[in-house]
Coordinates of C-alpha atoms and ligand atoms in Angstrom, one line a residue:
M821 CA -12.7 -37.6 41.9
S822 CA -9.5 -36.4 42.8
A823 CA -8.7 -32.9 42.4
A824 CA -6.5 -33.8 39.5
S825 CA -8.6 -35.8 37.5
L826 CA -11.4 -32.9 36.7
T827 CA -11.1 -32.0 33.4
A828 CA -11.1 -28.2 32.8
A829 CA -15.3 -27.6 32.3
A830 CA -15.5 -29.4 35.7
R831 CA -12.7 -27.3 37.2
R832 CA -14.4 -24.1 35.7
Q833 CA -17.7 -25.1 36.9
A834 CA -17.0 -26.0 40.6
Q835 CA -15.2 -22.8 40.7
L836 CA -18.4 -20.3 39.6
A837 CA -20.5 -22.3 41.5
F838 CA -18.2 -21.5 44.6
L839 CA -18.0 -18.0 43.8
A840 CA -22.1 -18.0 43.2
S841 CA -22.3 -19.1 46.8
G842 CA -20.8 -16.6 48.6
T843 CA -18.5 -19.1 50.4
E844 CA -15.5 -17.4 51.6
F845 CA -11.7 -18.8 51.1
R846 CA -9.3 -18.0 53.3
L847 CA -5.5 -18.4 53.7
G848 CA -3.2 -17.3 57.0
R849 CA -4.3 -15.8 59.8
A850 CA -5.4 -12.2 60.4
E851 CA -3.1 -11.8 63.5
D852 CA -0.3 -12.3 60.6
C853 CA -1.2 -9.5 58.7
P854 CA 0.9 -6.2 59.3
L855 CA -2.8 -4.6 59.5
P856 CA -6.1 -6.0 59.9
P857 CA -7.0 -7.3 56.6
E858 CA -10.6 -5.4 56.5
Q859 CA -7.7 -2.5 56.5
L860 CA -5.5 -4.1 53.4
A861 CA -9.0 -4.4 51.2
A862 CA -9.9 -1.0 51.9
V863 CA -6.9 0.4 50.1
R864 CA -7.3 3.5 48.2
G865 CA -3.4 4.1 47.2
D866 CA -2.9 7.4 49.5
E867 CA -2.1 5.8 52.5
P868 CA 1.4 6.8 53.6
W869 CA 2.6 2.9 53.9
V870 CA 1.7 2.7 50.3
R871 CA 5.0 3.0 48.2
A872 CA 3.5 2.3 45.1
C873 CA 0.8 0.8 42.8
L874 CA 1.2 -1.1 39.4
D875 CA -1.8 -0.6 37.7
D876 CA -1.8 -2.9 34.7
G877 CA -2.6 -6.6 35.7
L878 CA -5.8 -7.6 34.3
T879 CA -6.7 -9.5 37.4
A880 CA -5.9 -7.1 40.2
R881 CA -4.3 -4.0 41.0
V882 CA -1.4 -4.9 43.0
Y883 CA -0.1 -2.1 45.9
R884 CA 3.7 -2.3 47.1
V885 CA 3.1 -1.6 50.7
Q886 CA 5.7 -0.8 53.6
L887 CA 4.7 -2.3 57.0
D888 CA 6.3 -3.4 60.4
G889 CA 9.6 -2.8 58.4
H890 CA 9.0 -5.0 55.6
D891 CA 8.0 -4.6 51.8
W892 CA 4.6 -6.7 50.8
A893 CA 2.8 -7.0 47.9
L894 CA -1.2 -6.6 48.3
K895 CA -3.1 -7.7 45.4
V896 CA -6.2 -6.6 45.0
A897 CA -9.0 -8.1 43.0
R898 CA -10.7 -6.0 40.0
R899 CA -14.1 -6.8 40.3
P900 CA -15.4 -7.2 37.2
C901 CA -11.8 -8.7 36.0
R902 CA -10.4 -7.2 33.1
V903 CA -10.4 -11.2 31.0
Q904 CA -13.7 -11.1 29.9
N905 CA -14.4 -15.4 29.8
P906 CA -14.8 -17.7 32.7
D907 CA -11.1 -18.6 33.1
G908 CA -10.5 -14.6 33.8
Q909 CA -13.6 -14.5 35.9
T910 CA -12.4 -17.5 38.2
S911 CA -8.5 -16.4 37.9
F912 CA -8.8 -14.8 41.7
L913 CA -10.5 -17.6 43.2
N914 CA -8.5 -20.0 41.3
E915 CA -5.0 -18.1 42.7
L916 CA -6.2 -18.7 46.2
Q917 CA -6.8 -22.2 46.0
R918 CA -3.5 -23.1 44.3
R919 CA -1.6 -21.0 46.9
R920 CA -3.5 -23.2 49.4
D921 CA -2.1 -26.3 47.1
L922 CA 1.8 -24.8 47.2
A923 CA 1.7 -23.9 51.0
R924 CA 0.6 -27.5 51.5
L925 CA 3.5 -29.1 49.0
M926 CA 6.2 -26.5 50.6
R927 CA 5.5 -27.7 54.1
T928 CA 8.1 -31.0 53.1
P929 CA 11.5 -29.9 52.8
E930 CA 12.3 -31.6 49.7
Q931 CA 9.6 -29.8 47.8
A932 CA 10.4 -26.4 49.6
E933 CA 13.8 -26.5 48.2
R934 CA 12.7 -27.2 44.7
L935 CA 10.0 -24.6 44.9
A936 CA 12.0 -22.3 46.3
G937 CA 11.0 -19.8 43.2
I938 CA 7.7 -19.8 44.5
V939 CA 6.6 -16.4 46.3
P940 CA 4.7 -17.4 49.5
T941 CA 1.4 -16.3 50.7
Q942 CA 1.3 -14.5 53.8
Y943 CA -2.6 -13.8 54.1
A944 CA -5.2 -14.4 51.1
S945 CA -8.9 -13.5 51.4
L946 CA -11.6 -14.4 48.9
Q947 CA -14.3 -12.5 50.3
Q948 CA -12.4 -9.1 51.1
G949 CA -10.6 -9.9 47.4
I950 CA -7.1 -9.6 48.8
V951 CA -3.8 -11.6 48.6
L952 CA -0.8 -10.2 50.6
S953 CA 2.5 -11.9 49.8
P954 CA 6.5 -10.7 50.5
W955 CA 7.6 -7.9 47.7
V956 CA 9.9 -9.3 45.3
E957 CA 12.7 -6.6 44.7
G958 CA 13.1 -7.7 41.0
Q959 CA 13.2 -7.4 37.5
R960 CA 11.2 -7.9 34.2
I961 CA 13.1 -10.2 32.2
E962 CA 14.3 -8.3 28.8
R963 CA 16.9 -11.1 27.2
W964 CA 16.5 -14.6 29.0
D965 CA 20.3 -15.6 29.9
E966 CA 21.4 -19.5 31.0
R967 CA 20.9 -19.2 34.9
Q968 CA 17.3 -17.9 34.2
L969 CA 16.0 -20.4 31.6
V970 CA 17.6 -23.2 34.1
E971 CA 15.7 -21.8 37.0
L972 CA 12.7 -21.7 35.2
F973 CA 12.8 -25.1 33.4
D974 CA 13.7 -26.3 37.1
L975 CA 10.9 -24.8 38.8
L976 CA 8.3 -25.6 35.5
I977 CA 9.0 -29.4 36.1
A978 CA 9.0 -29.1 39.7
L979 CA 5.6 -27.9 39.6
L980 CA 4.3 -30.5 37.0
L981 CA 5.5 -33.1 38.9
A982 CA 3.7 -31.9 41.9
G983 CA 0.7 -31.8 39.4
L984 CA 0.4 -28.0 39.0
F985 CA 0.5 -26.4 35.1
E986 CA 1.5 -22.9 34.8
W987 CA -0.1 -21.5 31.7
D988 CA 0.2 -17.5 32.1
L989 CA 4.1 -17.4 31.7
A990 CA 3.8 -13.7 31.0
P991 CA 6.2 -11.2 31.3
G992 CA 4.6 -9.7 34.1
N993 CA 4.8 -12.9 36.0
T994 CA 7.8 -13.8 35.9
L995 CA 10.6 -11.4 37.9
D996 CA 14.2 -12.1 38.8
D997 CA 16.1 -10.9 42.1
G998 CA 18.9 -13.1 41.6
R999 CA 16.7 -16.5 41.1
I1000 CA 13.3 -16.7 39.0
R1001 CA 10.2 -16.0 40.8
L1002 CA 6.7 -17.1 40.5
F1003 CA 3.9 -15.1 41.9
D1004 CA 0.9 -15.0 40.1
F1005 CA -1.3 -18.2 39.9
G1006 CA -4.6 -17.1 38.5
Y1007 CA -4.1 -19.8 35.7
L1008 CA -2.1 -22.3 37.1
Y1009 CA -4.2 -25.6 37.3
P1010 CA -4.1 -29.3 38.8
F1011 CA -3.8 -31.9 36.7
D1012 CA -2.6 -35.4 36.7
P1013 CA 1.4 -35.6 35.2
L1014 CA 1.2 -39.1 34.9
R1015 CA -1.8 -39.6 32.7
Q1016 CA -2.2 -35.5 31.3
Y1017 CA -0.7 -33.8 29.0
N1018 CA -2.1 -30.5 30.8
S1019 CA -4.9 -29.4 32.5
D1020 CA -7.0 -29.9 29.7
G1021 CA -6.2 -33.8 30.0
L1022 CA -5.4 -35.3 26.5
A1023 CA -7.4 -32.9 24.5
S1024 CA -4.6 -30.5 23.7
P1025 CA -1.6 -32.1 23.3
G1026 CA -0.1 -28.9 22.1
F1027 CA 0.1 -27.3 25.3
H1028 CA 3.2 -28.0 27.3
A1029 CA 5.4 -26.1 29.7
A1030 CA 8.0 -24.9 27.1
E1031 CA 5.2 -24.1 24.8
R1032 CA 3.5 -22.0 27.5
F1033 CA 6.7 -19.8 28.1
E1034 CA 7.6 -19.4 24.2
T1035 CA 3.9 -18.3 23.4
R1036 CA 3.4 -16.1 25.9
Q1037 CA 6.9 -14.6 26.7
F1038 CA 10.0 -15.7 24.6
F1039 CA 8.8 -15.3 21.1
A1040 CA 8.2 -11.6 22.0
C1041 CA 11.5 -11.5 23.7
L1042 CA 12.9 -12.9 20.3
L1043 CA 10.8 -10.5 18.2
R1044 CA 12.5 -7.7 19.6
M1045 CA 15.9 -9.7 18.9
E1046 CA 15.3 -10.0 15.6
R1047 CA 15.1 -6.5 14.9
E1048 CA 18.7 -6.1 15.8
S1049 CA 19.7 -9.6 14.4
G1050 CA 18.1 -12.9 13.0
M1051 CA 21.6 -14.6 14.0
L1052 CA 21.0 -13.2 17.5
A1053 CA 17.7 -14.6 17.9
L1054 CA 18.2 -18.0 16.5
A1055 CA 21.4 -18.1 19.3
D1056 CA 19.2 -17.4 22.3
F1057 CA 16.1 -19.9 20.8
E1058 CA 19.2 -22.5 20.7
L1059 CA 19.8 -22.2 24.0
E1060 CA 16.3 -22.1 24.8
K1061 CA 15.9 -25.4 23.5
R1062 CA 18.9 -27.1 25.0
I1063 CA 18.0 -26.2 28.1
A1064 CA 14.3 -27.2 27.5
L1065 CA 15.6 -30.3 26.3
D1066 CA 17.6 -31.0 29.4
A1067 CA 14.7 -30.5 31.6
Y1068 CA 12.3 -32.6 29.7
E1069 CA 14.7 -35.4 29.5
R1070 CA 14.7 -35.4 33.5
L1071 CA 11.1 -34.9 33.7
H1072 CA 10.7 -38.1 31.1
R1073 CA 13.2 -40.0 33.3
E1074 CA 11.1 -39.3 36.7
L1075 CA 8.0 -40.1 34.5
V1076 CA 9.1 -43.2 33.8
S1077 CA 9.9 -44.3 37.2
R1078 CA 6.7 -43.3 38.5
S1079 CA 5.2 -45.7 36.1
A1080 CA 3.4 -42.9 33.8
S1081 CA 1.1 -43.5 30.9
Q1082 CA 2.9 -44.7 27.7
G1083 CA 0.4 -42.0 25.9
V1084 CA 2.4 -39.2 28.0
L1085 CA 5.8 -41.0 27.7
D1086 CA 5.2 -41.4 24.0
W1087 CA 4.2 -37.8 23.4
L1088 CA 7.3 -36.3 25.5
S1089 CA 9.5 -38.3 23.7
E1090 CA 8.1 -37.5 20.3
L1091 CA 8.8 -33.5 21.3
M1092 CA 12.0 -34.4 22.5
R1093 CA 13.2 -36.1 19.3
R1094 CA 12.0 -33.1 16.8
W1095 CA 14.2 -30.7 19.2
R1096 CA 16.9 -32.6 19.2
N1097 CA 16.8 -33.6 15.5
A1098 CA 16.8 -29.7 15.0
L1099 CA 19.6 -28.9 17.3
A1100 CA 21.9 -31.1 15.2
G1101 CA 20.5 -29.9 11.9
D1102 CA 17.9 -27.4 10.5
L1103 CA 17.4 -24.9 13.6
G1104 CA 16.0 -22.5 11.1
G1105 CA 13.0 -24.6 10.5
L1106 CA 11.8 -25.4 14.1
Y1107 CA 12.2 -21.3 14.8
L1108 CA 9.7 -21.1 12.4
Q1109 CA 7.7 -23.7 13.3
E1110 CA 7.5 -22.4 17.2
A1111 CA 7.3 -18.8 16.3
W1112 CA 4.2 -18.8 13.5
R1113 CA 2.6 -21.3 16.6
S1114 CA 3.3 -19.2 19.8
H1115 CA 2.5 -15.7 17.9
W1116 CA -0.5 -17.0 16.7
L1117 CA -1.5 -18.7 20.2
D1118 CA -0.8 -15.8 21.8
I1119 CA -3.0 -13.7 19.6
R1120 CA -6.2 -16.0 19.7
D1121 CA -5.6 -15.7 24.1
D1122 CA -5.5 -12.0 23.7
L1123 CA -8.9 -12.4 21.1
S1124 CA -10.7 -14.3 23.4
G1125 CA -10.0 -12.4 26.6
Q1126 CA -10.7 -9.3 24.3
S1127 CA -7.5 -8.3 26.2
C1128 CA -4.9 -6.8 23.1
T1129 CA -2.2 -4.9 23.0
P1130 CA 0.0 -3.0 20.5
L1131 CA 2.1 -6.7 20.9
T1132 CA -0.8 -8.1 19.9
L1133 CA -0.4 -5.9 16.5
Q1134 CA 3.3 -6.7 16.5
R1135 CA 3.2 -10.3 16.4
L1136 CA 0.3 -10.2 13.8
A1137 CA 2.6 -7.8 11.6
W1138 CA 5.4 -11.0 11.7
L1139 CA 3.0 -13.2 10.8
N1140 CA 2.0 -11.2 8.2
E1141 CA 5.3 -10.8 6.9
M1142 CA 6.1 -14.5 7.1
A1143 CA 2.8 -15.4 5.2
T1144 CA 4.0 -12.8 2.5
T1145 CA 7.1 -13.2 2.0
H1146 CA 8.5 -16.7 3.6
H1147 CA 5.5 -19.1 2.5
P1148 CA 7.6 -21.4 1.1
D1149 CA 10.1 -21.8 4.0
L1150 CA 7.0 -21.9 6.2
L1151 CA 5.4 -24.8 4.2
A1152 CA 8.9 -26.8 4.2
S1153 CA 9.6 -26.1 7.9
G1154 CA 6.0 -27.6 8.6
A1155 CA 4.9 -24.5 10.6
L1156 CA 1.7 -24.6 8.5
A1157 CA 1.2 -28.1 9.4
N1158 CA -1.8 -27.4 11.4
E1159 CA -3.6 -24.9 9.3
R1160 CA -7.0 -25.6 8.1
R1161 CA -6.1 -23.5 4.5
P1162 CA -2.2 -22.9 4.2
D1163 CA -2.2 -21.2 1.2
R1164 CA -0.9 -18.0 1.0
D1165 CA -4.0 -15.8 0.4
A1166 CA -6.5 -17.7 3.0
L1167 CA -3.7 -17.1 5.8
L1168 CA -3.4 -13.2 4.6
D1169 CA -7.1 -13.4 4.7
D1170 CA -7.4 -14.6 8.6
L1171 CA -4.7 -12.4 9.6
R1172 CA -6.6 -9.4 8.7
R1173 CA -9.7 -10.5 10.1
A1174 CA -7.3 -10.7 13.2
E1175 CA -5.9 -7.3 13.1
A1176 CA -9.1 -6.1 12.9
Q1177 CA -10.4 -7.7 15.8
A1178 CA -7.4 -6.8 17.6
I1179 CA -7.9 -3.2 16.9
R1180 CA -11.2 -3.5 18.2
W1181 CA -10.3 -4.9 21.7
Q1182 CA -7.4 -2.4 22.2
L1183 CA -7.6 -2.7 26.2
A1184 CA -7.2 1.0 26.5
D1185 CA -10.4 1.4 24.1
V1186 CA -11.9 -1.5 26.2
Q1187 CA -11.4 0.9 29.3
N1188 CA -12.9 3.9 27.8
A1189 CA -15.9 2.0 26.5
Q1190 CA -16.8 0.7 30.3
K1191 CA -16.4 4.5 31.5
V1192 CA -18.9 5.6 28.6
Ligands
ATP2032 N1 5.2 -10.5 45.0 C1 5.5 -9.8 44.1 N2 6.6 -9.0 44.4 C2 7.1 -7.8 43.3 N3 6.1 -7.6 42.2 C3 4.8 -8.3 42.6 C4 4.4 -9.0 43.4 N4 3.3 -9.8 42.6 C5 2.6 -9.4 42.0 N5 3.8 -7.9 41.6 C6 3.7 -7.1 40.5 O1 2.3 -6.6 40.0 C7 2.1 -6.9 39.0 C8 0.9 -7.7 38.9 O2 0.6 -8.7 39.5 P1 -0.2 -10.2 39.0 O3 0.6 -10.8 38.1 O4 0.2 -10.9 40.3 O5 -1.5 -9.6 38.7 P2 -2.5 -10.0 37.9 O6 -3.8 -9.3 37.9 O7 -3.1 -11.6 38.2 O8 -1.6 -10.0 36.4 P3 -2.4 -10.9 34.9 O9 -3.9 -11.1 34.8 O10 -2.6 -9.3 34.2 O11 -1.3 -11.6 34.7 C9 3.1 -8.1 38.5 O12 3.6 -7.8 36.9 C10 4.2 -7.6 39.0 O13 5.2 -6.4 38.4
MG2033 MG1 0.1 -11.1 36.0

């Protein structure tokens, strides 16, 4: 069976077995490291070559190091990882496997050009628990502009067509140094773009590139924008949907030319039809629908990984407000089409329960609990 046709469960199981076996997985050569890898792996943070330490990642601690006149990102795996589920436990190995796939892809000049936003790997070792890559002198994105969105979607489409599906487009995983860069591949999984919607195969048609971006990041930006002005948030949403639609049209054409299955083509066409209609008419309805889905999905993700933050609570507050004061609009827009119990009281009940859990699983509390 090819890697692309592995189901999510089989992939997870193979990775857990690989980890249990204690086998080494290395990328690059020790000679290409600016310091011997053992020394990099033993980093404490007070060495003269360490310029900064980023401690907020869930899988790893990242050091900015300066060696041989270059700035590097030295990612050191957390053991255990702070995401308490199997995908969290396998994310470091997965990152190394995907970096290997990407390095192979980027050997062809055409792919290297299309994937230029992917930050390359200098050296990595599973047993030493490190990844060394060039430092990106970039910014997180507070408000996405046209260039940034076009670059992001171009890159995501290139990954999809290469058989790689990125699940975690969180704000900490996209940097802009004049070009959009991706560098965290812990949740980038192989799949078959001609026959599958995503790396869950055909099981979860709700997950796709634009949805991942909206869920993990963009609706958190729009949530901030809404506080300033609902009209501004809607205008940003329109820009993003136009660019996503354009990208999906290119993806669809390419999949047709590669004889993708009718099921995958129809699924994409239906998504694009909904967006096209909304862009020509009721954009507010689509906003409600996508926002409702995005906030809920991201909250569920945080709850399942027991990795909640203040943003989890802000998302819950938005859902609460909508369910309380805009229930008829939610119903009319189709935002509640996938809810088992779409009536107002049931929604508020679910939200109350989620909120209690989100309060219990705030990350700082989890850390404190582990220290005790
Ligand atoms: N090559 C790089 N250049 C610049 N900054 C980087 C680089 N790699 C990582 N970082 C910084 O370190 C942070 C954490 O890195 P990364 O996302 O790879 O770790 P993580 O622990 O897997 O994160 P999480 O699991 O929370 O998504 C990033 O948000 C980014 O700010
Ligand atoms: Mg990250």
